[in-house]
Amino acid sequence: MNYQVNEKGYYGEFGGAYIPEMMVPNIEELRLKYLEIINSYDFRQEFVGLLKHYVGRPSPLYLAKRLSEKYQSNIYLKREDLNHTGSHKINNTIGQILVAKKLGKHRIIAETGAGQHGLATATVCALMGLKCIVYMGAVDVERQAPNVKKMRMLGAEVIPALSGNQTLKDATNEAMRDWINNPVDTHYIIGSVVGPHPYPDMVARFQSVISEEIRWQLEEQTGKENPDRIIACVGGGSNAAGAFYHFLDQEKVELIGVEAAGKGIHTPETAATLTLGTPGVLHSSRSILMQTEDGQITEPYSISAGLDYPGIGPMHANLFKTKRAKYLWATDDEVLEAALELTRLEGIIPALESAHALAALKKIQLKPEEITVVNISGRGDKDMDVYLKYFGY
Amino acid sequence: MNRINKLFQEKKERILSVYFTAGYPNLDDTVPTIQALQKNGVDLVEIGMPFSDPVADGPVIQYSSLVSLQNGMSIRKLFEQLKDIRQTVDIPLILMGYINPILQYGVEAFCRKCNEIGIDGLIIPDLPLNVYEEEFKAVFEANNLHNIFLITPQTSEGRLQLIDSISSGFIYMVSGNSTTGAKSSVSDFQKSYFERVNSLGLKNPRMIGFGISNAETFGNACKYARGAIIGSAFVKAMEGSGTLEQKVSGFINAIVIQS
């Protein structure tokens, strides 16, 4: 089966571009040009060069010995937390800022939840000398204050989104409205594998460097190209898309995405979209969403500001529907415990988002001879207040 | 004949269309608002179906949508309110809203219900042209519903021609590059855009919307199209004090008499 996007912009029944006419010229321009741009020799040279010399790639693939001992198996960590700006988000923003330049855009907008994508966008805008406006839910501006300060120091304007629940969904609405109002000089750097085609595919391609590296790093270290399974957290799903990408056709590699269950999937305070959602259209693509019977989008909740999104990328909706990938969930409490476990066993403080992937280790059967790769999508610096409050240090 | 086509056949200029959000400010204001709009000489009414995430709308319609949803509005509720509307209202009625609530209701059931009630057209900003043609067109047409497409200053000529070829009521000419409710006067940029569209010899009449808020902007827009659409300014006016009838007649009279 083919799990990639088709020529119409769909993954199975999911995807497409449900955009208002005001966005058509920009999306059409991007759709017609993105493959040509990102496959060009010049682009590859610049992209790969920046990933190596600026971001610090390849990120290590690290055999976590004490964690492996505890789970009686072989657990490797893909260290996206060691990238410049502290998460996988920079892989995509480097790619998109180069696309924006090729398209002749001078003004960059972005949405952000945890602030990691906003930070990664503000960073590449500083690097390229482009104007940067980041929309961030007013609630997230509060709870992710360190990232807001960094974005401002980098020269970005951070605009709090005051509508709805004032989190990621609302920030995305505001960014789309900005683009409608500024259709000529602006490029919208979407931070996840969501939004209208070609964004999900473009972002997945930029993030696919994660699985590309896992393959050769694993072979170098174990003699095998394929692990038995890969685990990654999913909100919109960009780090998971990147970690799964080169293994999608290797059906023997088990792919596991972990959603944020918040206070539990039987409570209203959750963000487990695939577990609880139904098909619909949000932010210009057909996917699976958390919504009421009447088709109104519900407000998600998670302790992690990067995962409280009521939708999910169409690629994941299709992997879920075709059962190519399995999607589990982890509650806030399970996530906090998993974060502390990694910290104490390996000396790595993960982001709350990434701790969701770690929490899944307790939910699956790991065999002693198996190899599992957990994608550590980001580092925990931005979450220290939450950790300190919970653990009482 | 569809009431929209009849209107454009009978009235050649200064057609006034008004948008309001159903269920706002109060849940049961929907029908009295439509009746008052007709009584005060409005030619066409666009009934907004609220959505939680209206990306093409500015703050006024976002807010009215939020309040309407909090009041308990839904497509089901709206259909209930509108079931006898044709006993008192004979001007064309259009439903305007985003695609997701319609998908959840069921496209076919939605269209049948619209036809039953006497709805003449639909405006769904996030229903793309290709999806409309492939999945929606047949059922819209079977239920005598015109799909009204939007065009903007950025819409290419080829696309304008395509939109014209599959449109059957009128074309909604978005005045500028903006979400709803933006401030507007007719700038040179807009003037040349309107003139460019008018020179194409399109078969469908045009209405100008977005940023039309008072007698002056309405009058200006009418120089370049068969009429214009007022949305946010009217929604805002409904927030004021006075009876619903007073607010509607005060607002509409100011437009019709002064422009």
XYZ file of C-alpha atoms in Angstrom:
652
model
C 0.000 0.000 0.000
C 1.106 3.548 -0.633
C 0.953 5.738 2.449
C 2.186 8.913 0.776
C 0.063 11.733 -0.486
C -1.520 11.224 -3.936
C -1.471 13.726 -6.795
C -4.750 15.252 -5.617
C -3.361 15.959 -2.169
C -5.052 13.125 -0.316
C -3.862 10.343 1.966
C -6.643 7.824 1.331
C -9.809 9.774 2.129
C -7.969 12.388 4.210
C -6.236 15.624 3.252
C -7.141 17.972 0.409
C -7.270 21.746 0.489
C -10.528 23.108 1.918
C -9.448 26.713 1.625
C -11.379 29.925 1.185
C -10.884 31.606 -2.189
C -8.700 34.234 -0.510
C -6.025 31.604 0.148
C -6.173 29.950 -3.269
C -3.404 31.919 -5.042
C -0.855 31.266 -2.268
C -1.712 27.610 -1.850
C -1.788 27.046 -5.598
C 1.593 28.712 -6.015
C 3.027 26.509 -3.293
C 1.394 23.362 -4.683
C 2.739 23.954 -8.151
C 6.250 24.842 -7.056
C 7.135 23.048 -3.829
C 8.427 19.796 -5.305
C 10.465 21.516 -7.940
C 11.980 23.823 -5.335
C 12.789 21.245 -2.682
C 14.153 18.724 -5.179
C 16.427 21.255 -6.844
C 20.180 20.884 -6.412
C 20.633 24.381 -4.979
C 17.934 23.872 -2.410
C 19.278 20.472 -1.308
C 22.764 21.901 -0.921
C 21.582 24.775 1.218
C 19.103 22.720 3.242
C 21.513 19.887 4.020
C 24.307 22.371 4.745
C 22.211 24.310 7.248
C 20.958 21.142 8.917
C 24.540 20.034 9.395
C 26.352 23.230 10.278
C 23.605 25.315 11.845
C 21.162 22.836 13.394
C 23.849 20.339 14.380
C 22.605 17.276 12.514
C 22.771 14.367 12.480
C 21.211 14.206 15.917
C 22.532 11.252 17.897
C 20.800 7.878 18.008
C 21.606 6.799 21.524
C 21.263 3.363 23.105
C 19.720 4.156 26.473
C 21.339 1.421 28.548
C 19.688 1.926 31.901
C 16.282 2.513 30.349
C 16.778 -0.640 28.257
C 17.711 -2.598 31.358
C 14.615 -1.452 33.133
C 12.349 -2.522 30.252
C 14.407 -5.647 29.472
C 14.827 -4.692 25.835
C 16.894 -2.465 23.541
C 15.706 1.125 23.553
C 17.335 3.742 21.369
C 16.589 7.432 21.690
C 16.585 9.681 18.646
C 17.871 12.909 20.130
C 15.931 15.661 18.347
C 16.121 17.515 21.661
C 19.766 18.268 20.873
C 18.956 20.257 17.751
C 19.474 23.997 17.766
C 16.407 25.592 19.446
C 15.715 22.359 21.287
C 13.348 20.365 19.141
C 12.646 18.780 15.759
C 10.697 21.887 14.704
C 13.789 23.527 13.229
C 14.068 20.859 10.490
C 10.833 22.161 8.999
C 11.431 25.865 9.516
C 14.824 25.685 7.794
C 13.140 23.999 4.841
C 10.219 26.399 4.675
C 12.260 29.577 5.060
C 14.298 28.483 2.036
C 11.059 27.836 0.128
C 9.749 31.265 1.195
C 12.907 32.901 -0.123
C 12.592 31.114 -3.452
C 8.999 32.329 -3.658
C 10.189 35.873 -3.025
C 8.305 36.369 0.251
C 9.500 38.985 2.746
C 7.194 38.437 5.681
C 6.830 35.208 7.651
C 3.930 34.215 9.867
C 3.590 31.160 12.076
C 1.342 29.671 14.744
C 2.738 28.069 17.841
C 1.506 26.025 20.787
C 4.374 25.161 23.103
C 6.414 27.872 21.470
C 8.908 25.419 19.943
C 7.712 26.035 16.395
C 7.454 29.771 17.028
C 10.981 29.753 18.378
C 12.264 27.722 15.437
C 10.535 30.121 13.045
C 11.806 33.251 14.812
C 15.285 31.718 14.671
C 15.335 31.076 10.923
C 13.816 34.517 10.288
C 16.675 36.092 12.236
C 19.091 33.929 10.271
C 17.648 35.081 6.946
C 16.771 38.624 7.957
C 13.036 38.262 7.343
C 10.183 39.845 9.288
C 8.508 37.362 11.627
C 5.076 37.379 13.268
C 4.137 34.515 15.566
C 0.554 33.878 16.692
C 0.301 32.142 20.026
C -2.774 31.443 22.159
C -2.916 33.876 25.062
C -2.989 30.956 27.518
C 0.141 29.487 25.930
C 1.890 32.864 26.051
C 1.483 32.593 29.824
C 2.459 28.963 30.290
C 5.414 28.983 27.877
C 6.901 32.323 28.913
C 10.593 31.420 28.344
C 9.950 30.682 24.668
C 8.021 33.939 24.265
C 10.989 35.868 25.620
C 13.360 34.066 23.269
C 11.143 34.787 20.252
C 11.030 38.465 21.153
C 14.786 38.610 21.619
C 15.139 37.058 18.174
C 13.134 39.969 16.795
C 9.783 38.276 16.249
C 6.504 39.921 17.074
C 4.469 37.557 19.261
C 0.740 38.239 18.964
C -1.491 36.553 21.576
C -4.586 34.899 20.065
C -7.551 35.902 22.192
C -10.303 33.822 20.554
C -11.612 30.424 21.692
C -9.596 28.517 24.273
C -6.619 30.730 23.431
C -4.376 27.799 22.548
C -2.923 26.206 19.402
C -6.155 25.930 17.394
C -6.906 29.601 17.929
C -3.358 30.629 17.080
C -3.747 28.698 13.807
C -7.033 30.500 13.032
C -5.327 33.848 13.592
C -2.379 32.948 11.373
C -4.764 31.934 8.574
C -6.629 35.236 8.945
C -3.330 37.098 8.760
C -2.513 35.302 5.512
C -5.917 36.206 4.053
C -5.210 39.841 4.902
C -1.633 39.741 3.557
C -1.757 37.535 0.483
C 1.095 38.932 -1.544
C 4.312 39.260 0.446
C 3.722 36.687 3.188
C 4.569 33.019 3.611
C 2.861 31.021 6.342
C 5.239 28.509 7.939
C 2.853 25.898 9.303
C 4.557 23.971 12.073
C 3.021 20.552 11.709
C 1.783 18.067 9.116
C -1.604 19.795 9.112
C -3.309 22.427 6.961
C -4.171 22.337 3.269
C -2.227 20.281 0.748
C 0.725 20.617 0.086
C 1.641 21.495 3.678
C 1.277 18.029 5.232
C 3.488 16.512 2.541
C 6.005 19.356 2.519
C 6.430 19.349 6.297
C 6.684 15.535 6.374
C 9.438 15.681 3.738
C 11.437 18.202 5.777
C 10.994 16.131 8.940
C 11.820 12.884 7.153
C 15.483 13.571 7.869
C 14.746 12.006 11.273
C 13.966 8.541 9.899
C 16.597 8.869 7.185
C 19.218 9.220 9.916
C 17.703 6.527 12.122
C 18.179 4.014 9.293
C 21.888 4.540 8.754
C 22.650 5.198 12.404
C 20.957 1.985 13.440
C 22.769 0.050 10.770
C 26.063 1.554 11.874
C 25.402 0.578 15.494
C 23.593 -2.749 15.155
C 24.023 -3.906 11.588
C 20.248 -3.629 11.073
C 18.521 -0.893 9.092
C 15.125 -1.450 10.601
C 14.116 -1.365 14.235
C 11.205 -3.462 15.441
C 9.248 -0.399 16.377
C 9.278 3.363 16.461
C 7.444 5.408 19.045
C 6.690 9.125 18.734
C 4.217 11.537 20.277
C 1.473 13.069 18.101
C -0.342 16.364 18.323
C -0.531 17.548 14.729
C 2.000 14.786 14.132
C 5.144 16.283 12.590
C 7.837 14.539 14.629
C 5.997 11.235 14.250
C 5.648 11.796 10.495
C 9.386 12.417 10.299
C 10.267 9.408 12.446
C 7.895 7.096 10.522
C 8.577 8.422 7.024
C 11.269 6.073 5.697
C 9.730 3.083 7.467
C 6.191 3.471 6.129
C 6.754 0.823 3.479
C 8.689 -1.474 5.811
C 5.563 -3.160 7.098
C 7.532 -5.172 9.668
C 8.465 -1.999 11.521
C 5.744 -1.306 14.029
C 4.822 2.383 14.136
C 3.322 3.768 17.322
C 1.995 7.267 17.829
C 1.102 8.477 21.292
C -1.633 11.046 21.815
C -2.174 13.305 24.792
C -5.019 11.959 26.926
C -4.813 14.896 29.344
C -6.776 13.975 32.453
C -8.079 10.818 30.771
C -9.946 9.809 27.639
C -13.204 9.530 29.566
C -12.975 13.137 30.699
C -13.649 16.242 28.610
C -10.105 17.383 29.354
C -8.234 15.416 26.742
C -6.590 15.766 23.343
C -6.664 12.132 22.168
C -7.958 12.970 18.694
C -7.718 9.593 16.937
C -8.961 7.738 19.994
C -12.037 9.958 20.365
C -12.505 11.877 17.122
C -14.600 11.577 13.978
C -13.935 12.597 10.339
C -14.330 16.252 9.441
C -12.638 19.376 8.087
C -10.510 21.698 10.238
C -7.804 24.113 9.140
C -8.372 23.271 5.509
C -7.924 19.527 5.475
C -10.159 16.530 5.900
C -8.953 14.481 8.812
C -10.149 13.156 12.159
C -11.214 15.791 14.678
C -12.586 16.253 18.118
C -15.983 17.785 17.534
C -19.589 17.857 18.677
C -22.387 16.062 16.853
C -23.159 19.407 15.206
C -19.655 19.701 13.777
C -18.367 22.362 16.155
C -14.735 21.819 17.092
C -14.263 21.085 20.784
C -11.542 22.555 22.955
C -8.830 20.037 23.723
C -6.728 19.838 26.865
C -3.269 18.524 27.652
C -0.589 19.448 30.146
C 1.617 19.771 27.088
C 0.984 22.915 25.084
C 2.371 21.264 21.961
C -0.215 18.487 21.846
C -3.503 20.137 22.754
C -4.791 20.310 19.218
C -8.257 18.986 18.287
C -7.146 17.665 14.908
C -4.311 15.556 13.529
C -2.427 15.509 10.251
C -4.241 13.664 7.435
C -1.288 11.302 7.000
C -1.867 9.997 10.528
C -5.632 9.756 10.033
C -4.882 7.492 7.078
C -2.232 5.438 8.910
C -4.786 4.998 11.695
C -7.592 4.029 9.351
C -5.448 1.585 7.360
C -4.000 0.266 10.642
C -0.458 0.798 9.364
C 0.305 2.647 12.591
C -1.081 2.123 16.051
C -2.086 5.085 18.190
C -1.970 4.888 21.966
C -2.546 7.608 24.524
C -0.927 8.721 27.770
C -2.389 10.810 30.581
C -0.722 13.837 32.177
C 0.265 11.812 35.229
C 1.768 8.955 33.196
C 3.693 11.503 31.165
C 5.159 13.286 34.175
C 6.318 9.963 35.637
C 7.874 8.964 32.317
C 9.719 12.281 32.132
C 11.160 11.793 35.596
C 12.117 8.206 34.770
C 14.164 9.257 31.746
C 15.720 12.110 33.685
C 16.871 9.838 36.498
C 17.936 6.869 34.380
C 19.645 8.654 31.523
C 20.242 12.234 32.594
C 17.985 13.610 29.880
C 15.119 15.968 30.719
C 12.612 15.539 27.877
C 9.901 17.947 26.748
C 6.427 17.106 28.021
C 5.438 16.269 24.450
C 8.254 13.725 24.061
C 7.489 12.228 27.463
C 4.218 10.992 25.943
C 6.248 8.716 23.670
C 8.226 7.469 26.678
C 5.046 6.791 28.658
C 4.022 4.294 25.973
C 6.912 1.977 26.953
C 4.773 0.818 29.872
C 1.826 0.083 27.563
C 3.427 -2.353 25.166
C 5.171 -5.701 25.397
C 8.881 -5.301 24.679
C 10.801 -8.466 23.937
C 14.464 -8.773 25.023
C 15.835 -9.090 21.496
C 13.750 -6.288 20.047
C 14.934 -2.827 19.084
C 12.662 0.124 19.834
C 13.446 3.684 18.804
C 11.772 6.435 20.815
C 11.829 9.863 19.230
C 12.783 12.467 21.818
C 11.275 15.354 19.881
C 12.315 18.120 22.232
C 14.023 19.066 25.447
C 12.367 19.943 28.714
C 13.804 23.413 29.419
C 10.532 25.104 28.533
C 8.615 22.777 30.864
C 10.662 23.240 34.016
C 7.894 25.179 35.785
C 5.448 22.324 35.222
C 7.946 19.710 36.376
C 8.988 21.698 39.426
C 5.397 22.267 40.426
C 4.452 18.601 40.043
C 7.474 17.058 41.685
C 7.845 19.803 44.255
C 11.582 20.368 43.934
C -37.552 29.897 -10.992
C -35.003 30.257 -8.224
C -35.713 33.482 -6.325
C -32.102 34.664 -6.763
C -32.404 34.589 -10.562
C -35.773 36.294 -10.376
C -34.320 39.089 -8.257
C -31.456 39.740 -10.679
C -33.895 39.653 -13.588
C -36.202 42.200 -12.014
C -33.796 44.538 -10.270
C -30.917 45.881 -12.292
C -29.054 47.972 -9.739
C -28.498 48.796 -6.098
C -29.405 45.328 -4.868
C -28.925 45.250 -1.125
C -28.003 41.990 0.533
C -27.584 41.709 4.289
C -25.763 39.038 6.267
C -26.565 38.273 9.867
C -25.575 35.480 12.223
C -28.506 33.214 13.054
C -29.265 33.036 16.762
C -27.570 36.339 17.541
C -27.852 38.324 19.746
C -30.630 36.007 20.990
C -31.386 32.475 19.885
C -34.904 33.325 18.717
C -33.967 36.501 16.826
C -33.427 34.596 13.565
C -36.920 34.755 12.077
C -37.849 38.257 13.320
C -34.559 39.550 11.867
C -35.333 38.108 8.418
C -38.865 39.498 8.535
C -37.644 42.946 9.558
C -35.005 42.955 6.817
C -37.646 42.167 4.190
C -40.023 44.749 5.574
C -37.341 47.447 5.357
C -36.611 46.773 1.725
C -33.608 44.478 1.797
C -33.482 42.426 -1.413
C -31.656 39.328 -0.295
C -30.707 37.855 3.076
C -27.680 35.742 3.971
C -28.291 33.718 7.088
C -25.024 32.888 8.847
C -24.705 29.419 10.344
C -22.200 29.808 13.179
C -18.989 27.766 13.299
C -16.462 27.476 16.098
C -13.493 28.283 13.829
C -14.513 30.824 11.184
C -11.132 31.518 9.563
C -12.443 33.841 6.842
C -14.163 36.106 9.362
C -13.002 39.101 11.335
C -13.680 39.788 15.032
C -17.344 40.914 14.738
C -18.599 37.745 13.053
C -16.279 35.578 15.163
C -17.875 37.047 18.254
C -21.455 36.740 17.004
C -20.759 33.105 16.044
C -19.418 32.339 19.494
C -22.443 33.909 21.221
C -24.850 32.185 18.860
C -23.280 28.795 19.591
C -23.438 29.543 23.309
C -27.114 30.410 22.810
C -27.605 26.870 21.512
C -27.649 27.416 17.758
C -27.008 24.473 15.437
C -28.056 23.552 11.907
C -30.828 21.404 13.343
C -32.072 24.284 15.483
C -31.854 26.692 12.543
C -33.930 24.431 10.311
C -36.526 24.223 13.069
C -36.666 28.031 13.297
C -36.928 28.434 9.523
C -39.507 25.759 8.830
C -42.383 28.201 8.197
C -40.297 31.122 6.928
C -41.850 31.033 3.460
C -45.263 31.849 4.910
C -44.051 35.365 5.700
C -40.924 35.967 3.623
C -40.602 35.874 -0.154
C -37.186 37.470 -0.831
C -34.319 35.101 -1.684
C -32.591 33.464 1.263
C -29.050 32.147 1.315
C -27.390 30.098 4.024
C -23.750 30.923 4.662
C -21.425 28.810 6.742
C -18.376 26.583 6.869
C -18.202 23.087 5.491
C -17.647 20.978 8.609
C -21.049 21.379 10.295
C -22.695 20.628 6.927
C -20.601 17.463 6.519
C -21.621 16.321 9.985
C -25.315 16.987 9.244
C -24.954 15.081 5.987
C -24.686 16.952 2.695
C -27.656 15.302 1.059
C -29.960 15.630 4.059
C -28.841 19.254 4.413
C -29.673 20.111 0.814
C -33.032 18.375 0.921
C -33.950 20.288 4.049
C -32.867 23.584 2.441
C -35.081 22.860 -0.533
C -38.019 21.928 1.688
C -37.723 25.207 3.608
C -37.236 27.335 0.508
C -33.561 28.256 0.698
C -32.256 29.521 -2.650
C -28.502 29.360 -2.350
C -25.477 28.534 -0.260
C -22.189 30.289 0.426
C -19.569 27.963 1.873
C -16.226 29.772 1.897
C -14.113 26.677 2.574
C -15.770 24.445 -0.018
C -13.217 24.368 -2.825
C -14.306 24.498 -6.414
C -12.950 21.063 -7.359
C -14.590 19.334 -4.391
C -17.846 21.146 -5.187
C -17.797 19.903 -8.739
C -16.931 16.337 -7.838
C -19.009 15.796 -4.743
C -21.596 18.529 -4.216
C -22.799 19.959 -7.507
C -25.294 17.237 -8.374
C -27.055 17.292 -5.032
C -27.089 21.121 -4.899
C -28.687 21.285 -8.331
C -31.177 18.537 -7.577
C -32.388 20.700 -4.704
C -32.539 23.967 -6.634
C -29.679 25.480 -4.636
C -27.204 27.903 -6.197
C -23.670 27.672 -4.897
C -22.266 31.190 -4.658
C -18.515 31.414 -5.226
C -16.210 34.108 -3.938
C -13.595 35.887 -6.013
C -10.838 38.204 -4.771
C -8.368 40.658 -6.297
C -5.892 37.751 -6.454
C -8.189 35.421 -8.398
C -6.642 34.783 -11.804
C -8.556 35.434 -15.005
C -8.623 31.750 -15.901
C -10.104 30.927 -12.555
C -12.653 33.754 -12.850
C -13.838 32.250 -16.121
C -14.039 28.810 -14.538
C -16.008 30.124 -11.555
C -18.333 31.991 -13.908
C -18.936 28.853 -15.927
C -20.116 26.813 -12.931
C -21.950 29.616 -11.099
C -25.667 30.083 -11.535
C -26.871 32.790 -9.137
C -24.330 35.549 -8.757
C -20.619 35.881 -8.032
C -19.540 37.227 -4.670
C -16.807 39.750 -5.397
C -14.711 40.147 -2.232
C -13.739 43.823 -2.172
C -10.158 43.464 -1.072
C -7.618 41.204 0.553
C -9.233 40.735 3.904
C -11.346 38.782 6.301
C -14.892 40.086 6.877
C -15.455 43.399 8.599
C -12.360 45.202 7.363
C -12.530 48.955 6.914
C -12.902 49.918 3.327
C -13.404 52.699 0.880
C -13.042 52.197 -2.840
C -9.329 52.643 -3.471
C -7.714 52.897 -6.890
C -6.530 49.330 -6.445
C -10.074 48.078 -5.867
C -11.447 50.250 -8.651
C -9.120 48.694 -11.181
C -9.938 45.210 -9.874
C -13.681 45.817 -10.172
C -13.238 47.268 -13.645
C -11.036 44.383 -14.721
C -13.663 41.847 -13.608
C -16.444 43.852 -15.259
C -14.579 43.915 -18.551
C -14.519 40.109 -18.797
C -18.115 39.805 -19.957
C -19.037 37.212 -17.335
C -22.488 35.658 -17.608
C -23.228 35.949 -13.877
C -24.016 39.229 -12.125
C -21.693 40.306 -9.307
C -22.301 41.515 -5.785
C -19.538 43.209 -3.811
C -18.980 42.236 -0.198
C -16.465 42.576 2.683
C -15.899 46.076 4.024
C -19.292 47.448 2.946
C -20.560 49.121 6.085
C -22.596 52.272 5.392
C -24.398 54.360 2.793
C -21.176 55.659 1.297
C -19.439 52.304 0.828
C -22.695 50.759 -0.387
C -23.152 53.546 -2.921
C -19.592 53.207 -4.156
C -19.807 49.444 -4.502
C -23.023 49.761 -6.501
C -21.138 51.691 -9.170
C -19.121 48.551 -9.926
C -21.614 45.731 -9.397
C -25.330 44.990 -9.343
C -25.330 45.496 -5.635
C -23.485 44.931 -2.404
C -23.506 42.835 0.735
C -23.341 44.205 4.260
C -22.356 41.831 7.064
C -20.227 42.823 10.031
C -21.607 46.377 10.242
C -25.162 45.038 10.466
C -24.211 42.363 13.012
C -22.560 45.079 15.091
C -25.661 47.278 14.845
C -27.797 44.490 16.274
C -25.843 44.696 19.519
C -27.176 48.182 20.304
C -30.168 49.135 22.397
C -33.749 49.356 21.144
C -36.132 46.770 19.766
C -35.034 44.445 17.006
C -37.391 46.199 14.581
C -35.972 49.642 15.495
C -32.395 48.494 15.079
C -33.045 46.906 11.698
C -35.042 49.818 10.295
C -32.583 52.382 11.664
C -29.637 50.633 10.044
C -31.260 49.819 6.710
C -32.908 53.214 6.266
C -29.588 54.929 6.745
C -28.204 52.875 3.865
C -31.137 52.957 1.469
C -32.140 56.598 1.910
C -28.728 58.227 2.135
C -26.801 56.348 -0.500
